[in-house]
Coordinates of N, CA and C in Angstrom, one line a residue:
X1 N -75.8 29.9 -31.7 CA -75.7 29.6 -30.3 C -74.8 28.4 -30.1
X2 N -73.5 28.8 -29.3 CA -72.9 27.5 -28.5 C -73.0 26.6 -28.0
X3 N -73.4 27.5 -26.7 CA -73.9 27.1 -25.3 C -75.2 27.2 -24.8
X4 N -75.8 26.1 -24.4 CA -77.2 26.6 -23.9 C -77.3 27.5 -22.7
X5 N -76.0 27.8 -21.8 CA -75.8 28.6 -20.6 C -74.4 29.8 -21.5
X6 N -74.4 31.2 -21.2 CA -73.9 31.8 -21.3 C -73.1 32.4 -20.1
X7 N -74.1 32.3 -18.6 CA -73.4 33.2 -17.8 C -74.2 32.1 -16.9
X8 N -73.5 32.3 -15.9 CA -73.8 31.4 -14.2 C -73.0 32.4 -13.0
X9 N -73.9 32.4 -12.2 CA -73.6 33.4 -10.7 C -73.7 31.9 -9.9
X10 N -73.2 32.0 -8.6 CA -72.8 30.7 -7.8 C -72.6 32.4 -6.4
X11 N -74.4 32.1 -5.6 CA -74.8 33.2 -4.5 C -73.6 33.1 -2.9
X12 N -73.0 34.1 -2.2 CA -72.3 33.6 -1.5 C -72.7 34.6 -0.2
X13 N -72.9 34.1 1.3 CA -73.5 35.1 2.7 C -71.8 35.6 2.8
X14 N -70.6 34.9 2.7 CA -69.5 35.6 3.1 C -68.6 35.7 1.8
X15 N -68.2 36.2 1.3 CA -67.9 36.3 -0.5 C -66.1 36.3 0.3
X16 N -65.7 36.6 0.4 CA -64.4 36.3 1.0 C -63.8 34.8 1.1
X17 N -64.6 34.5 1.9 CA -64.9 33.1 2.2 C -65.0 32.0 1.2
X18 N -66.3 32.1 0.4 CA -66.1 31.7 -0.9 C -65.3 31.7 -2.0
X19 N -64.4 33.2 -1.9 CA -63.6 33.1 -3.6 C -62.2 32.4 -2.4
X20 N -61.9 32.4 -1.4 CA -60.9 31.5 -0.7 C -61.5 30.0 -1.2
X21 N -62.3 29.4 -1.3 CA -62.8 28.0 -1.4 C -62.7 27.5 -2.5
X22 N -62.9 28.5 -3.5 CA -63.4 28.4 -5.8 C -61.8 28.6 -5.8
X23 N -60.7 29.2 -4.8 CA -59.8 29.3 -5.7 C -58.7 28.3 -5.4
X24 N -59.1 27.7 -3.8 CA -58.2 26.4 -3.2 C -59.0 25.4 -3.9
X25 N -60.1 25.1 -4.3 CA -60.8 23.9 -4.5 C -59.9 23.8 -6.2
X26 N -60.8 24.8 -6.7 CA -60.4 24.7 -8.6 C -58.6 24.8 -9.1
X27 N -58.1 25.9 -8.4 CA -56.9 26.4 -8.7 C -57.0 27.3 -9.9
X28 N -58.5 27.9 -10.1 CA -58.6 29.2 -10.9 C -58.1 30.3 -10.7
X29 N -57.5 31.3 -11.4 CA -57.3 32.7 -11.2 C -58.6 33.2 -11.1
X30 N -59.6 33.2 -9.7 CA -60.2 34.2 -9.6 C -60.3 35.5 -9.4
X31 N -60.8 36.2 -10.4 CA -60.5 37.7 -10.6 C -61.3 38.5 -9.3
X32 N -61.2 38.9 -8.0 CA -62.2 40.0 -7.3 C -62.2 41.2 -8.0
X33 N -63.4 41.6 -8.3 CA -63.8 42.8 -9.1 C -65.8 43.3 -8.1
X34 N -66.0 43.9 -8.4 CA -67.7 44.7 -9.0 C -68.2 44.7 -9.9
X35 N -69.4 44.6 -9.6 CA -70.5 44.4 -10.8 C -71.8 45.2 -10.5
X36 N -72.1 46.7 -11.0 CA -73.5 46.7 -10.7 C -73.4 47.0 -9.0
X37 N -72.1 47.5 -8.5 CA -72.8 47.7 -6.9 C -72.6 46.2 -5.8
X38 N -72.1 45.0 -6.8 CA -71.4 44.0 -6.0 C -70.5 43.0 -6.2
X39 N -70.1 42.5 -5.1 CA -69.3 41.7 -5.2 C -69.0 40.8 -6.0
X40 N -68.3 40.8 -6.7 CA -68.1 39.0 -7.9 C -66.5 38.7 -7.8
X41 N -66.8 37.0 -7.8 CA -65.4 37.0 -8.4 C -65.4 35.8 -9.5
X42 N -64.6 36.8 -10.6 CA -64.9 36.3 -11.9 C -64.3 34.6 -12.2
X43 N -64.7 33.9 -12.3 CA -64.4 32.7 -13.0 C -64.0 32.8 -14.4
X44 N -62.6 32.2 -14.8 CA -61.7 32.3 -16.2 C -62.7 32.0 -17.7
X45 N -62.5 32.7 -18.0 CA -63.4 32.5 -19.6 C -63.3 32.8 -20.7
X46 N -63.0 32.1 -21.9 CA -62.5 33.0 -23.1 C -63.9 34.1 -23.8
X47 N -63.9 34.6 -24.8 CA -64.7 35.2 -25.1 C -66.0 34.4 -25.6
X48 N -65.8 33.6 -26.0 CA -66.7 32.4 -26.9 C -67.0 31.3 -26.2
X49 N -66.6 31.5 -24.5 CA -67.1 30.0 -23.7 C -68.1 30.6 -22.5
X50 N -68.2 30.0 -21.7 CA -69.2 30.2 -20.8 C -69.0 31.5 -19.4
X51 N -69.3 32.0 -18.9 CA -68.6 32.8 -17.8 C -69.6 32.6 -16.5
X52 N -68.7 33.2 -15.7 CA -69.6 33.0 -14.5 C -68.7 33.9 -12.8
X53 N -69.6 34.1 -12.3 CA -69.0 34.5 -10.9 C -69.7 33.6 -9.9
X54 N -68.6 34.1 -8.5 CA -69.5 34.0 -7.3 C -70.1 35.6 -6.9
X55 N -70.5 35.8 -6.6 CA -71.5 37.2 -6.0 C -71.9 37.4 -4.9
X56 N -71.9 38.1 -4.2 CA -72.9 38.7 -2.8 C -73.8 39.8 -3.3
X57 N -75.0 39.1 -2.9 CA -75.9 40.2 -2.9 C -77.1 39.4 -2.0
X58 N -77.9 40.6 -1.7 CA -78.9 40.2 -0.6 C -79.9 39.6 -1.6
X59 N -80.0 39.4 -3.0 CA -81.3 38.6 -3.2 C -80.5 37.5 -3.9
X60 N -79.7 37.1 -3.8 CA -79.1 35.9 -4.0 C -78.6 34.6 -2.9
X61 N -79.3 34.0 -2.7 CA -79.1 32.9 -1.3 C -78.9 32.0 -2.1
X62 N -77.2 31.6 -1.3 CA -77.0 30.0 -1.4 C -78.4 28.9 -1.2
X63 N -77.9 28.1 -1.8 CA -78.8 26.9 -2.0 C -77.9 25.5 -2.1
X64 N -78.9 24.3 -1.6 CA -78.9 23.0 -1.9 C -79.8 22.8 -2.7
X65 N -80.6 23.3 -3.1 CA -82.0 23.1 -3.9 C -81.4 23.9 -5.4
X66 N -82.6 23.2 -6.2 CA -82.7 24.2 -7.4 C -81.5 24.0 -8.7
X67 N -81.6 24.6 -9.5 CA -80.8 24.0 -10.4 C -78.9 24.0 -10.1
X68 N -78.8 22.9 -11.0 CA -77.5 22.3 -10.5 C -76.5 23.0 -11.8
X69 N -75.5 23.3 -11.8 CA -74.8 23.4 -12.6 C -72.8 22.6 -12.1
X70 N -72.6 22.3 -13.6 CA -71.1 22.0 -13.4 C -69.8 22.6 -13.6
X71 N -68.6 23.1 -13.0 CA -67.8 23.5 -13.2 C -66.7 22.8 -14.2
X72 N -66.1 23.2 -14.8 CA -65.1 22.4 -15.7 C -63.5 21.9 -14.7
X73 N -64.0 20.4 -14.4 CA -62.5 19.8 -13.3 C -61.7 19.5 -14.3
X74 N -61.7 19.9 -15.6 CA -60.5 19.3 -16.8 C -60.0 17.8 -16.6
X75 N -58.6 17.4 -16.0 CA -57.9 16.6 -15.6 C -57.5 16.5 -14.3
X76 N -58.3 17.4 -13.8 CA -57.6 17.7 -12.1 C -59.3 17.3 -10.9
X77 N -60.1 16.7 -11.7 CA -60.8 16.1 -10.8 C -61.1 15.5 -9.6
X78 N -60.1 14.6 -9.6 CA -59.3 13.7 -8.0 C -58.4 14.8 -7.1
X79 N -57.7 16.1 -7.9 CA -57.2 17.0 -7.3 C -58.2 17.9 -6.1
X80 N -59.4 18.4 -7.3 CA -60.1 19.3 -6.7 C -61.0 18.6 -5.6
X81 N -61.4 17.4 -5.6 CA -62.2 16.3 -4.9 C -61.0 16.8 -3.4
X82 N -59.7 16.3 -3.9 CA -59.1 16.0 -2.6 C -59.2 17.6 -2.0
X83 N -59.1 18.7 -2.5 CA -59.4 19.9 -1.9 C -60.3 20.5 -1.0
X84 N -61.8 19.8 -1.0 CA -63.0 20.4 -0.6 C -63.2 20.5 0.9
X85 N -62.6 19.5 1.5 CA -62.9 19.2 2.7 C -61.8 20.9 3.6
X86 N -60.9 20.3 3.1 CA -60.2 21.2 3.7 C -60.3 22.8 3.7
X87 N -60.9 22.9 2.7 CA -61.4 24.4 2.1 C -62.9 24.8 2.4
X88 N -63.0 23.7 3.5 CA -64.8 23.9 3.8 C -65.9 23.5 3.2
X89 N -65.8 22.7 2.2 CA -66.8 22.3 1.9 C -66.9 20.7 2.0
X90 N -67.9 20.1 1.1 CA -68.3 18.6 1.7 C -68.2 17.6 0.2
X91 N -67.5 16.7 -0.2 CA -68.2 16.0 -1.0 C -69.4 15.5 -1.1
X92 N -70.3 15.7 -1.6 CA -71.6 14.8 -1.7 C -71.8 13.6 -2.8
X93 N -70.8 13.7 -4.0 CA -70.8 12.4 -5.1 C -69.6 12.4 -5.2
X94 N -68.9 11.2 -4.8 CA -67.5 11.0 -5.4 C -67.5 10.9 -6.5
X95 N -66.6 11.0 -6.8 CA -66.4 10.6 -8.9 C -66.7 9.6 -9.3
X96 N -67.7 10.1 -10.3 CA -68.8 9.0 -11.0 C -68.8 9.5 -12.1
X97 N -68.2 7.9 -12.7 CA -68.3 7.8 -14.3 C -69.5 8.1 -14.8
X98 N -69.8 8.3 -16.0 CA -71.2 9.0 -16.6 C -71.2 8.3 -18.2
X99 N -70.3 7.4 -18.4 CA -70.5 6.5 -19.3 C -69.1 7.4 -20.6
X100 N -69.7 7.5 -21.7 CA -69.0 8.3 -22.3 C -68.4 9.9 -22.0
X101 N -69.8 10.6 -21.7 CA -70.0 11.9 -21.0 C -68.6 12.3 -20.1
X102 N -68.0 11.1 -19.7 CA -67.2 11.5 -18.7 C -67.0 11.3 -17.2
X103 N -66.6 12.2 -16.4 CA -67.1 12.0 -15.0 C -67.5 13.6 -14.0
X104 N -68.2 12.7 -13.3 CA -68.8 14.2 -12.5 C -68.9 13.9 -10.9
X105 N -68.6 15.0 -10.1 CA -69.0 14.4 -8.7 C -69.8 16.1 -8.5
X106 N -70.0 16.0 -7.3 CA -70.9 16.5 -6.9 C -70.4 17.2 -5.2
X107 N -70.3 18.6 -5.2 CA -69.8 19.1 -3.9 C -71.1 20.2 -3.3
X108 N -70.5 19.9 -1.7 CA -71.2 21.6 -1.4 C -70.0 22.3 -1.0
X109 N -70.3 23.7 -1.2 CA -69.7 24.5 -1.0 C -68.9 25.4 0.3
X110 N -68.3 25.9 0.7 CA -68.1 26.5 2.2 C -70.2 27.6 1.8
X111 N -70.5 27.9 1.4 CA -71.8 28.2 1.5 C -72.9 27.7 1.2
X112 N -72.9 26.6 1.0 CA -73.8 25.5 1.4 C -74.7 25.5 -0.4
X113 N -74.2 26.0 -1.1 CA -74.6 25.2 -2.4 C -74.5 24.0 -2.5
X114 N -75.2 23.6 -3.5 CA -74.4 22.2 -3.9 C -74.1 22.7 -5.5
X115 N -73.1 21.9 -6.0 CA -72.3 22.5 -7.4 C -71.6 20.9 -8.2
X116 N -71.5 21.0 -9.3 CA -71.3 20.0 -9.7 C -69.7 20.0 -10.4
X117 N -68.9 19.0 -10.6 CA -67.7 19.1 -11.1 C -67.9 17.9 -12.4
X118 N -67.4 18.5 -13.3 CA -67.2 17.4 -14.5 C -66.3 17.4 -15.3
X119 N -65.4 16.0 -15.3 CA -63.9 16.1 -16.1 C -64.5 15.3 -17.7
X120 N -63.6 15.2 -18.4 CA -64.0 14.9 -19.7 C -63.4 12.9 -19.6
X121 N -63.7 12.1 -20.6 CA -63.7 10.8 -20.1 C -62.1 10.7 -19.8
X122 N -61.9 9.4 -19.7 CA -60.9 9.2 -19.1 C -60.6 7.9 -20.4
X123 N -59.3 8.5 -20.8 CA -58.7 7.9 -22.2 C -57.7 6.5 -21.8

C-alpha cells in the first residue's frame, strides 16, 4: 500500500459549474467523462498515485462538514489562492505553514465544500 486514500469524489448540485471552478482554480486538465450513469470530471493521476473526480449525483451533497481532504497546489499555491474568489469560491485559511509538512490553506468551493490545498515546503 502507498497511499492511505486511493480515490476521492469532491459531490457537486451544478457539475458544470464546479469542473469550471477545479479547472480555473488548479489549472488541471480536467477530463468530463461518465461513470456508472454520472457525471465526473476526472482529476490528473498517474497509475500509482491517488485519483479522484468531481461528480453529480443525487446521494452525494456538497458539504462544509465531514472529512477534509487536500488537493496537490505543487508550487502554484499563491497562484491557485489568488484564483478562488473569482471562480466562486471563498478562502477560508490563507497559506499556512505546517512546519516541515509544508503549507496548506483551506478553500470553499463554488459548491460549498470546504477542500484543502497543500504545497510541499518552501526551500
Amino acid at each position: 500500500m502507498n497511499n492511505a486514500i486511493n480515490w476521492f469524489e469532491i459531490p457537486t448540485t451544478d457539475f458544470d459549474r464546479a469542473l469550471t471552478f477545479y479547472r480555473t482554480v488548479t489549472g488541471y486538465d480536467i477530463r468530463a467523462g461518465e461513470f456508472m450513469g454520472a457525471p465526473h470530471g476526472f482529476f490528473p493521476a498517474d497509475q500509482s498515485g491517488v485519483g479522484g473526480a468531481i461528480i453529480s449525483r443525487a446521494d452525494a451533497v456538497p458539504s462544509m462538514h465531514g472529512a477534509l481532504m487536500y488537493l496537490n497546489a505543487g508550487n502554484a499555491l499563491d497562484a491557485m489562492l489568488a484564483r478562488v474568489a473569482a471562480a466562486g469560491g471563498q478562502v477560508l485559511l490563507p497559506a499556512t505553514v505546517i512546519g516541515e509538512q509544508g503549507v496548506i490553506a483551506i478553500i470553499r468551493d463554488s459548491e460549498g465544500n470546504r477542500v484543502g490545498l497543500h504545497a510541499p515546503p518552501v526551500s
